[in-house]
Amino acid sequence: MQKIIFKITKENSSLAADSRFECFILSEDLPSHFKQEFASSAKQSGKLVLGLSLSDVLAYHLDGIVLDLSKSEHIKKDFREQTKDLKNKFIGVICRNRRHEAMIVSECEPDFLIFRAWQDGIENIKELTSWYNEMFLIQSALYPQEDIDYQSFETDFVILDK
């Protein structure tokens, strides 16, 4: 069964203690005071909190980052540049939904790889996540962009924002 990573897009402090979630991603546009308070509260509850920018990770002492390298033409270089100041932090990477990019990102050794999923092309993404799960030890996550049956995917995590 997939573990849930919850992406927080609106202020809701009660989520930090919600037992359904073990990890959170804080949206960049949340108010600073909320990010600080939520990160502290989640840590007290033994939960992980990830950011979407290096500045948030450092400012709020978050546990790690989610990098979007899905548009990168220089994945390894961009990964190195964006993670050089992130010692002992968790790193998740969003990549294009193609085997080649998944392999390149995996060579960078993030903690987990993220595949986005839409209703259109869902069978191709299922095949990709199944292949990835068989070939790599690095954990994977599915980030549904629409309402889809995420439980039918072979990933370790699912990222939800609703």
PDB file of C-alpha atoms in Angstrom:
ATOM      1  CA  MET A   1       0.000   0.000   0.000  1.00  0.00           C
ATOM      2  CA  GLN A   2       1.301   3.418  -0.954  1.00  0.00           C
ATOM      3  CA  LYS A   3       2.193   5.932   1.706  1.00  0.00           C
ATOM      4  CA  ILE A   4       0.696   9.374   1.269  1.00  0.00           C
ATOM      5  CA  ILE A   5       2.672  12.579   0.913  1.00  0.00           C
ATOM      6  CA  PHE A   6       0.303  15.519   1.261  1.00  0.00           C
ATOM      7  CA  LYS A   7       1.012  18.754  -0.602  1.00  0.00           C
ATOM      8  CA  ILE A   8      -0.293  21.664   1.425  1.00  0.00           C
ATOM      9  CA  THR A   9      -1.711  24.440  -0.740  1.00  0.00           C
ATOM     10  CA  LYS A  10      -3.871  26.187   1.898  1.00  0.00           C
ATOM     11  CA  GLU A  11      -3.300  27.010   5.537  1.00  0.00           C
ATOM     12  CA  ASN A  12      -4.496  24.107   7.682  1.00  0.00           C
ATOM     13  CA  SER A  13      -2.465  23.526  10.837  1.00  0.00           C
ATOM     14  CA  SER A  14      -4.463  20.465  11.886  1.00  0.00           C
ATOM     15  CA  LEU A  15      -2.919  18.389   9.079  1.00  0.00           C
ATOM     16  CA  ALA A  16       0.385  18.149  10.969  1.00  0.00           C
ATOM     17  CA  ALA A  17      -1.162  15.724  13.462  1.00  0.00           C
ATOM     18  CA  ASP A  18      -3.236  13.779  10.907  1.00  0.00           C
ATOM     19  CA  SER A  19      -2.214  10.116  11.167  1.00  0.00           C
ATOM     20  CA  ARG A  20      -2.956   9.456   7.472  1.00  0.00           C
ATOM     21  CA  PHE A  21       0.071  11.500   6.440  1.00  0.00           C
ATOM     22  CA  GLU A  22       3.739  10.854   7.173  1.00  0.00           C
ATOM     23  CA  CYS A  23       5.192  13.549   4.967  1.00  0.00           C
ATOM     24  CA  PHE A  24       4.158  16.956   3.661  1.00  0.00           C
ATOM     25  CA  ILE A  25       5.188  19.284   0.856  1.00  0.00           C
ATOM     26  CA  LEU A  26       4.719  22.996   1.541  1.00  0.00           C
ATOM     27  CA  SER A  27       3.657  25.118  -1.447  1.00  0.00           C
ATOM     28  CA  GLU A  28       5.875  28.118  -2.023  1.00  0.00           C
ATOM     29  CA  ASP A  29       3.001  30.610  -1.940  1.00  0.00           C
ATOM     30  CA  LEU A  30       1.954  29.833   1.636  1.00  0.00           C
ATOM     31  CA  PRO A  31       2.550  32.633   4.169  1.00  0.00           C
ATOM     32  CA  SER A  32       5.919  32.534   5.949  1.00  0.00           C
ATOM     33  CA  HIS A  33       4.406  32.390   9.426  1.00  0.00           C
ATOM     34  CA  PHE A  34       2.355  29.328   8.448  1.00  0.00           C
ATOM     35  CA  LYS A  35       5.360  27.529   6.935  1.00  0.00           C
ATOM     36  CA  GLN A  36       7.385  28.120  10.090  1.00  0.00           C
ATOM     37  CA  GLU A  37       4.607  27.033  12.461  1.00  0.00           C
ATOM     38  CA  PHE A  38       3.605  24.029  10.371  1.00  0.00           C
ATOM     39  CA  ALA A  39       7.175  22.763   9.981  1.00  0.00           C
ATOM     40  CA  SER A  40       7.697  22.977  13.735  1.00  0.00           C
ATOM     41  CA  SER A  41       4.380  21.286  14.537  1.00  0.00           C
ATOM     42  CA  ALA A  42       4.913  18.490  12.001  1.00  0.00           C
ATOM     43  CA  LYS A  43       8.393  17.765  13.339  1.00  0.00           C
ATOM     44  CA  GLN A  44       6.997  17.505  16.869  1.00  0.00           C
ATOM     45  CA  SER A  45       4.559  14.916  15.485  1.00  0.00           C
ATOM     46  CA  GLY A  46       7.437  12.978  13.905  1.00  0.00           C
ATOM     47  CA  LYS A  47       6.480  13.920  10.335  1.00  0.00           C
ATOM     48  CA  LEU A  48       8.714  14.960   7.455  1.00  0.00           C
ATOM     49  CA  VAL A  49       8.252  18.315   5.735  1.00  0.00           C
ATOM     50  CA  LEU A  50       9.626  19.049   2.265  1.00  0.00           C
ATOM     51  CA  GLY A  51       9.811  22.316   0.376  1.00  0.00           C
ATOM     52  CA  LEU A  52       9.748  23.242  -3.288  1.00  0.00           C
ATOM     53  CA  SER A  53      12.626  25.721  -3.118  1.00  0.00           C
ATOM     54  CA  LEU A  54      16.073  25.795  -1.577  1.00  0.00           C
ATOM     55  CA  SER A  55      15.233  29.068   0.165  1.00  0.00           C
ATOM     56  CA  ASP A  56      12.246  27.472   1.947  1.00  0.00           C
ATOM     57  CA  VAL A  57      14.239  24.377   2.945  1.00  0.00           C
ATOM     58  CA  LEU A  58      16.961  26.515   4.505  1.00  0.00           C
ATOM     59  CA  ALA A  59      14.720  29.223   6.015  1.00  0.00           C
ATOM     60  CA  TYR A  60      12.294  26.840   7.721  1.00  0.00           C
ATOM     61  CA  HIS A  61      14.762  24.002   8.447  1.00  0.00           C
ATOM     62  CA  LEU A  62      12.744  21.557   6.363  1.00  0.00           C
ATOM     63  CA  ASP A  63      13.686  17.899   5.982  1.00  0.00           C
ATOM     64  CA  GLY A  64      14.200  18.071   2.238  1.00  0.00           C
ATOM     65  CA  ILE A  65      13.126  19.297  -1.156  1.00  0.00           C
ATOM     66  CA  VAL A  66      11.117  18.305  -4.207  1.00  0.00           C
ATOM     67  CA  LEU A  67      12.903  19.416  -7.367  1.00  0.00           C
ATOM     68  CA  ASP A  68      11.076  19.728 -10.667  1.00  0.00           C
ATOM     69  CA  LEU A  69      13.572  18.696 -13.343  1.00  0.00           C
ATOM     70  CA  SER A  70      10.881  17.711 -15.838  1.00  0.00           C
ATOM     71  CA  LYS A  71      11.866  20.523 -18.195  1.00  0.00           C
ATOM     72  CA  SER A  72      15.619  20.231 -17.707  1.00  0.00           C
ATOM     73  CA  GLU A  73      17.850  19.492 -20.672  1.00  0.00           C
ATOM     74  CA  HIS A  74      20.842  19.014 -18.324  1.00  0.00           C
ATOM     75  CA  ILE A  75      19.426  16.841 -15.555  1.00  0.00           C
ATOM     76  CA  LYS A  76      22.674  15.805 -13.863  1.00  0.00           C
ATOM     77  CA  LYS A  77      24.128  19.317 -13.903  1.00  0.00           C
ATOM     78  CA  ASP A  78      20.902  20.905 -12.666  1.00  0.00           C
ATOM     79  CA  PHE A  79      20.556  18.259  -9.940  1.00  0.00           C
ATOM     80  CA  ARG A  80      24.107  18.898  -8.686  1.00  0.00           C
ATOM     81  CA  GLU A  81      23.650  22.673  -8.696  1.00  0.00           C
ATOM     82  CA  GLN A  82      20.313  22.590  -6.896  1.00  0.00           C
ATOM     83  CA  THR A  83      21.346  20.065  -4.240  1.00  0.00           C
ATOM     84  CA  LYS A  84      24.910  21.103  -3.395  1.00  0.00           C
ATOM     85  CA  ASP A  85      23.745  22.927  -0.237  1.00  0.00           C
ATOM     86  CA  LEU A  86      21.382  20.154   0.865  1.00  0.00           C
ATOM     87  CA  LYS A  87      23.554  17.857   2.929  1.00  0.00           C
ATOM     88  CA  ASN A  88      21.581  15.224   4.874  1.00  0.00           C
ATOM     89  CA  LYS A  89      18.256  16.303   3.355  1.00  0.00           C
ATOM     90  CA  PHE A  90      15.681  14.184   1.550  1.00  0.00           C
ATOM     91  CA  ILE A  91      15.498  14.840  -2.175  1.00  0.00           C
ATOM     92  CA  GLY A  92      12.590  13.995  -4.439  1.00  0.00           C
ATOM     93  CA  VAL A  93      12.771  14.723  -8.159  1.00  0.00           C
ATOM     94  CA  ILE A  94       9.956  15.190 -10.654  1.00  0.00           C
ATOM     95  CA  CYS A  95      11.040  13.949 -14.064  1.00  0.00           C
ATOM     96  CA  ARG A  96       9.504  13.528 -17.495  1.00  0.00           C
ATOM     97  CA  ASN A  97       7.415  10.428 -17.905  1.00  0.00           C
ATOM     98  CA  ARG A  98       9.986   8.669 -20.060  1.00  0.00           C
ATOM     99  CA  ARG A  99      12.344   5.804 -19.267  1.00  0.00           C
ATOM    100  CA  HIS A 100      15.453   7.653 -20.394  1.00  0.00           C
ATOM    101  CA  GLU A 101      14.855  10.612 -18.083  1.00  0.00           C
ATOM    102  CA  ALA A 102      13.928   8.294 -15.208  1.00  0.00           C
ATOM    103  CA  MET A 103      17.260   6.488 -15.640  1.00  0.00           C
ATOM    104  CA  ILE A 104      19.241   9.740 -15.776  1.00  0.00           C
ATOM    105  CA  VAL A 105      17.543  11.096 -12.653  1.00  0.00           C
ATOM    106  CA  SER A 106      18.135   7.782 -10.884  1.00  0.00           C
ATOM    107  CA  GLU A 107      21.851   8.036 -11.639  1.00  0.00           C
ATOM    108  CA  CYS A 108      21.817  11.216  -9.514  1.00  0.00           C
ATOM    109  CA  GLU A 109      20.589   9.075  -6.588  1.00  0.00           C
ATOM    110  CA  PRO A 110      17.683  11.089  -5.209  1.00  0.00           C
ATOM    111  CA  ASP A 111      15.699   9.562  -2.358  1.00  0.00           C
ATOM    112  CA  PHE A 112      12.656   9.203  -4.580  1.00  0.00           C
ATOM    113  CA  LEU A 113      11.539   9.887  -8.127  1.00  0.00           C
ATOM    114  CA  ILE A 114       8.169  11.446  -8.932  1.00  0.00           C
ATOM    115  CA  PHE A 115       6.006  10.673 -11.948  1.00  0.00           C
ATOM    116  CA  ARG A 116       3.079  12.938 -12.807  1.00  0.00           C
ATOM    117  CA  ALA A 117      -0.096  11.256 -14.033  1.00  0.00           C
ATOM    118  CA  TRP A 118      -3.048  12.422 -16.089  1.00  0.00           C
ATOM    119  CA  GLN A 119      -6.099  10.494 -17.251  1.00  0.00           C
ATOM    120  CA  ASP A 120      -4.863  10.842 -20.830  1.00  0.00           C
ATOM    121  CA  GLY A 121      -2.052   8.330 -21.268  1.00  0.00           C
ATOM    122  CA  ILE A 122      -2.696   6.590 -17.954  1.00  0.00           C
ATOM    123  CA  GLU A 123      -1.789   3.123 -19.276  1.00  0.00           C
ATOM    124  CA  ASN A 124       1.610   4.379 -20.469  1.00  0.00           C
ATOM    125  CA  ILE A 125       2.323   5.838 -17.047  1.00  0.00           C
ATOM    126  CA  LYS A 126       1.244   2.606 -15.340  1.00  0.00           C
ATOM    127  CA  GLU A 127       3.657   0.697 -17.562  1.00  0.00           C
ATOM    128  CA  LEU A 128       6.420   3.204 -16.798  1.00  0.00           C
ATOM    129  CA  THR A 129       5.961   3.018 -13.027  1.00  0.00           C
ATOM    130  CA  SER A 130       5.811  -0.776 -13.166  1.00  0.00           C
ATOM    131  CA  TRP A 131       9.037  -0.905 -15.205  1.00  0.00           C
ATOM    132  CA  TYR A 132      10.725   1.562 -12.854  1.00  0.00           C
ATOM    133  CA  ASN A 133       9.694  -0.417  -9.781  1.00  0.00           C
ATOM    134  CA  GLU A 134      11.213  -3.584 -11.268  1.00  0.00           C
ATOM    135  CA  MET A 135      14.460  -1.968 -12.446  1.00  0.00           C
ATOM    136  CA  PHE A 136      15.426   0.458  -9.669  1.00  0.00           C
ATOM    137  CA  LEU A 137      15.812   0.383  -5.912  1.00  0.00           C
ATOM    138  CA  ILE A 138      15.117   4.109  -5.623  1.00  0.00           C
ATOM    139  CA  GLN A 139      11.605   4.699  -4.347  1.00  0.00           C
ATOM    140  CA  SER A 140       8.996   6.238  -6.603  1.00  0.00           C
ATOM    141  CA  ALA A 141       5.978   8.463  -6.149  1.00  0.00           C
ATOM    142  CA  LEU A 142       2.958   9.198  -8.265  1.00  0.00           C
ATOM    143  CA  TYR A 143       1.657  12.759  -8.408  1.00  0.00           C
ATOM    144  CA  PRO A 144      -1.832  12.635  -9.957  1.00  0.00           C
ATOM    145  CA  GLN A 145      -2.681  15.803 -11.851  1.00  0.00           C
ATOM    146  CA  GLU A 146      -6.307  14.722 -12.189  1.00  0.00           C
ATOM    147  CA  ASP A 147      -8.706  12.440 -10.353  1.00  0.00           C
ATOM    148  CA  ILE A 148      -7.356   8.962 -11.176  1.00  0.00           C
ATOM    149  CA  ASP A 149      -7.163   5.582  -9.455  1.00  0.00           C
ATOM    150  CA  TYR A 150      -3.692   6.065  -7.993  1.00  0.00           C
ATOM    151  CA  GLN A 151      -3.818   2.819  -6.010  1.00  0.00           C
ATOM    152  CA  SER A 152      -3.459   0.814  -9.227  1.00  0.00           C
ATOM    153  CA  PHE A 153       0.067   2.192  -9.774  1.00  0.00           C
ATOM    154  CA  GLU A 154       3.202   0.413  -8.574  1.00  0.00           C
ATOM    155  CA  THR A 155       4.734   3.269  -6.601  1.00  0.00           C
ATOM    156  CA  ASP A 156       5.892   3.576  -3.002  1.00  0.00           C
ATOM    157  CA  PHE A 157       4.198   6.940  -2.446  1.00  0.00           C
ATOM    158  CA  VAL A 158       1.390   9.026  -3.827  1.00  0.00           C
ATOM    159  CA  ILE A 159       1.359  12.819  -3.578  1.00  0.00           C
ATOM    160  CA  LEU A 160      -2.098  14.237  -2.934  1.00  0.00           C
ATOM    161  CA  ASP A 161      -3.182  17.853  -2.619  1.00  0.00           C
ATOM    162  CA  LYS A 162      -6.925  17.450  -1.999  1.00  0.00           C
TER     163      LYS A 162
END
